[in-house]
PDB file of C-alpha atoms in Angstrom:
ATOM      1  CA  TYR A   1      89.482 111.427  72.222  1.00  0.00           C
ATOM      2  CA  ASP A   2      86.601 109.017  72.653  1.00  0.00           C
ATOM      3  CA  TYR A   3      87.592 109.074  76.272  1.00  0.00           C
ATOM      4  CA  TYR A   4      86.544 106.618  78.954  1.00  0.00           C
ATOM      5  CA  SER A   5      87.569 106.876  82.758  1.00  0.00           C
ATOM      6  CA  GLY A   6      87.156 104.640  85.747  1.00  0.00           C
ATOM      7  CA  SER A   7      88.717 102.446  88.257  1.00  0.00           C
ATOM      8  CA  PHE A   8      89.541  98.911  89.389  1.00  0.00           C
ATOM      9  CA  ASP A   9      89.308  97.839  92.849  1.00  0.00           C
ATOM     10  CA  ASN A  10      91.508  94.623  93.479  1.00  0.00           C
ATOM     11  CA  SER A  11      89.838  93.539  96.622  1.00  0.00           C
ATOM     12  CA  THR A  12      86.413  93.279  95.103  1.00  0.00           C
ATOM     13  CA  GLY A  13      87.295  92.890  91.517  1.00  0.00           C
ATOM     14  CA  GLU A  14      84.876  95.615  90.384  1.00  0.00           C
ATOM     15  CA  ILE A  15      85.564  97.388  87.235  1.00  0.00           C
ATOM     16  CA  SER A  16      83.638 100.934  86.884  1.00  0.00           C
ATOM     17  CA  LEU A  17      84.070 102.736  83.673  1.00  0.00           C
ATOM     18  CA  ASP A  18      82.262 105.745  82.386  1.00  0.00           C
ATOM     19  CA  ARG A  19      82.315 107.554  78.979  1.00  0.00           C
ATOM     20  CA  MET A  20      83.513 111.118  79.549  1.00  0.00           C
ATOM     21  CA  TYR A  21      83.901 112.331  76.149  1.00  0.00           C
ATOM     22  CA  GLU A  22      82.538 111.120  72.695  1.00  0.00           C
ATOM     23  CA  ALA A  23      84.589 111.465  69.549  1.00  0.00           C
ATOM     24  CA  GLU A  24      85.248 109.899  66.333  1.00  0.00           C
ATOM     25  CA  SER A  25      87.241 106.887  66.486  1.00  0.00           C
ATOM     26  CA  ASN A  26      88.000 103.708  64.354  1.00  0.00           C
ATOM     27  CA  VAL A  27      87.805 101.320  67.205  1.00  0.00           C
ATOM     28  CA  ASP A  28      86.046 100.530  70.544  1.00  0.00           C
ATOM     29  CA  ILE A  29      87.735  99.167  73.675  1.00  0.00           C
ATOM     30  CA  LYS A  30      85.990  97.189  76.278  1.00  0.00           C
ATOM     31  CA  VAL A  31      87.883  96.229  79.543  1.00  0.00           C
ATOM     32  CA  LYS A  32      87.081  92.763  80.213  1.00  0.00           C
ATOM     33  CA  SER A  33      89.445  91.729  83.257  1.00  0.00           C
ATOM     34  CA  PHE A  34      92.508  92.374  85.312  1.00  0.00           C
ATOM     35  CA  LYS A  35      95.212  90.347  87.299  1.00  0.00           C
ATOM     36  CA  VAL A  36      96.719  92.668  89.781  1.00  0.00           C
ATOM     37  CA  GLY A  37      99.399  91.898  92.189  1.00  0.00           C
ATOM     38  CA  LYS A  38      99.661  93.819  95.565  1.00  0.00           C
ATOM     39  CA  GLU A  39     103.593  93.812  95.697  1.00  0.00           C
ATOM     40  CA  PHE A  40     105.838  96.609  94.405  1.00  0.00           C
ATOM     41  CA  ASN A  41     106.819  96.144  90.736  1.00  0.00           C
ATOM     42  CA  SER A  42     104.462  92.997  90.397  1.00  0.00           C
ATOM     43  CA  VAL A  43     103.757  92.229  86.807  1.00  0.00           C
ATOM     44  CA  ASN A  44      99.928  92.728  86.054  1.00  0.00           C
ATOM     45  CA  SER A  45      97.735  92.436  83.186  1.00  0.00           C
ATOM     46  CA  VAL A  46      94.621  93.724  81.643  1.00  0.00           C
ATOM     47  CA  THR A  47      92.441  92.068  79.066  1.00  0.00           C
ATOM     48  CA  VAL A  48      90.479  94.109  76.509  1.00  0.00           C
ATOM     49  CA  GLU A  49      88.417  93.637  73.601  1.00  0.00           C
ATOM     50  CA  VAL A  50      89.101  95.803  70.595  1.00  0.00           C
ATOM     51  CA  THR A  51      86.268  96.146  67.996  1.00  0.00           C
ATOM     52  CA  ALA A  52      87.235  97.871  64.644  1.00  0.00           C
ATOM     53  CA  LYS A  53      84.616 100.267  63.013  1.00  0.00           C
ATOM     54  CA  ALA A  54      86.651 100.351  59.771  1.00  0.00           C
ATOM     55  CA  ASP A  55      89.452  98.325  58.382  1.00  0.00           C
ATOM     56  CA  VAL A  56      92.564  99.632  60.299  1.00  0.00           C
ATOM     57  CA  ASP A  57      96.145  99.126  61.245  1.00  0.00           C
ATOM     58  CA  LEU A  58      96.694 100.448  64.872  1.00  0.00           C
ATOM     59  CA  ARG A  59      98.868 100.304  68.006  1.00  0.00           C
ATOM     60  CA  LEU A  60      97.244  99.427  71.256  1.00  0.00           C
ATOM     61  CA  LYS A  61      99.306 101.085  73.910  1.00  0.00           C
ATOM     62  CA  LEU A  62      99.209 100.928  77.564  1.00  0.00           C
ATOM     63  CA  ASP A  63     101.052 103.263  79.942  1.00  0.00           C
ATOM     64  CA  SER A  64     101.476 102.892  83.690  1.00  0.00           C
ATOM     65  CA  ARG A  65     102.088 105.579  86.166  1.00  0.00           C
ATOM     66  CA  GLN A  66     101.792 106.484  89.832  1.00  0.00           C
ATOM     67  CA  SER A  67     102.380 110.227  89.040  1.00  0.00           C
ATOM     68  CA  ASP A  68     103.651 112.492  86.337  1.00  0.00           C
ATOM     69  CA  ASP A  69     107.433 111.321  87.191  1.00  0.00           C
ATOM     70  CA  ASN A  70     106.784 108.050  88.553  1.00  0.00           C
ATOM     71  CA  LEU A  71     106.288 105.708  85.463  1.00  0.00           C
ATOM     72  CA  GLY A  72     105.761 101.841  85.364  1.00  0.00           C
ATOM     73  CA  ALA A  73     106.448  99.349  82.579  1.00  0.00           C
ATOM     74  CA  GLY A  74     103.795  99.304  79.899  1.00  0.00           C
ATOM     75  CA  ASP A  75     102.863  97.454  76.753  1.00  0.00           C
ATOM     76  CA  LEU A  76     102.295  97.846  73.084  1.00  0.00           C
ATOM     77  CA  LYS A  77     100.675  95.469  70.554  1.00  0.00           C
ATOM     78  CA  GLU A  78     100.114  96.185  66.763  1.00  0.00           C
ATOM     79  CA  LEU A  79      96.850  95.064  65.362  1.00  0.00           C
ATOM     80  CA  SER A  80      95.559  94.813  61.795  1.00  0.00           C
ATOM     81  CA  MET A  81      91.884  94.504  61.850  1.00  0.00           C
ATOM     82  CA  LYS A  82      89.111  94.468  59.316  1.00  0.00           C
ATOM     83  CA  LYS A  83      85.814  96.417  60.025  1.00  0.00           C
ATOM     84  CA  GLY A  84      83.450  94.451  62.464  1.00  0.00           C
ATOM     85  CA  GLU A  85      86.367  92.287  63.654  1.00  0.00           C
ATOM     86  CA  THR A  86      86.674  91.768  67.546  1.00  0.00           C
ATOM     87  CA  GLN A  87      90.284  90.782  68.953  1.00  0.00           C
ATOM     88  CA  THR A  88      90.743  90.185  72.679  1.00  0.00           C
ATOM     89  CA  VAL A  89      94.163  91.285  73.809  1.00  0.00           C
ATOM     90  CA  THR A  90      95.889  91.037  77.137  1.00  0.00           C
ATOM     91  CA  LEU A  91      98.358  93.889  77.878  1.00  0.00           C
ATOM     92  CA  SER A  92     101.175  93.817  80.797  1.00  0.00           C
ATOM     93  CA  PHE A  93     102.013  96.392  83.064  1.00  0.00           C
ATOM     94  CA  SER A  94     103.856  97.001  86.418  1.00  0.00           C
ATOM     95  CA  GLY A  95     102.285  98.440  89.367  1.00  0.00           C
ATOM     96  CA  TRP A  96     102.721  99.646  93.004  1.00  0.00           C
ATOM     97  CA  GLN A  97     101.298  98.597  96.386  1.00  0.00           C
ATOM     98  CA  TYR A  98      99.332 101.929  96.467  1.00  0.00           C
ATOM     99  CA  SER A  99      97.008 103.383  93.804  1.00  0.00           C
ATOM    100  CA  TYR A 100      98.154 104.276  90.474  1.00  0.00           C
ATOM    101  CA  TRP A 101      96.803 104.803  86.982  1.00  0.00           C
ATOM    102  CA  ILE A 102      96.956 102.964  83.535  1.00  0.00           C
ATOM    103  CA  TYR A 103      96.073 104.573  80.292  1.00  0.00           C
ATOM    104  CA  ILE A 104      95.106 102.327  77.311  1.00  0.00           C
ATOM    105  CA  LYS A 105      95.059 104.106  73.797  1.00  0.00           C
ATOM    106  CA  ALA A 106      94.269 102.971  70.106  1.00  0.00           C
ATOM    107  CA  ASP A 107      93.409 105.205  67.459  1.00  0.00           C
ATOM    108  CA  ASN A 108      91.321 107.987  68.882  1.00  0.00           C
ATOM    109  CA  THR A 109      90.082 105.916  71.730  1.00  0.00           C
ATOM    110  CA  MET A 110      91.564 106.654  75.283  1.00  0.00           C
ATOM    111  CA  VAL A 111      90.890 104.499  78.735  1.00  0.00           C
ATOM    112  CA  SER A 112      92.047 106.050  81.817  1.00  0.00           C
ATOM    113  CA  LEU A 113      91.807 103.728  84.997  1.00  0.00           C
ATOM    114  CA  GLN A 114      92.787 104.108  88.538  1.00  0.00           C
ATOM    115  CA  ILE A 115      94.039 100.815  89.931  1.00  0.00           C
ATOM    116  CA  ASN A 116      93.442 100.206  93.643  1.00  0.00           C
ATOM    117  CA  PRO A 117      95.688  97.250  94.513  1.00  0.00           C
TER     118      PRO A 117
END
């Protein structure tokens, strides 16, 4: 994957994200903002910008998990994009009152973020 990893700290609103691996992908994903609750099973959201590097039909998928066997609700959006086009998309997910992770994937691009509510 064209792989990015980082974290979001809800108390400061700070998003940190680093590119871990570079690979060919038809899309770029930029994380723009979060809305995260501190209660168990709160409905949260992340807004991302998806930019197409080629004409592409893709699935933008978000998975939420606290561990390998403690999964939360995620989201899926289907996009049809032209080369150079950018779309802003908001994805929803459930969370916990302690740290957990979300994974956003489209084409061969993956973003992994630890959420600190």
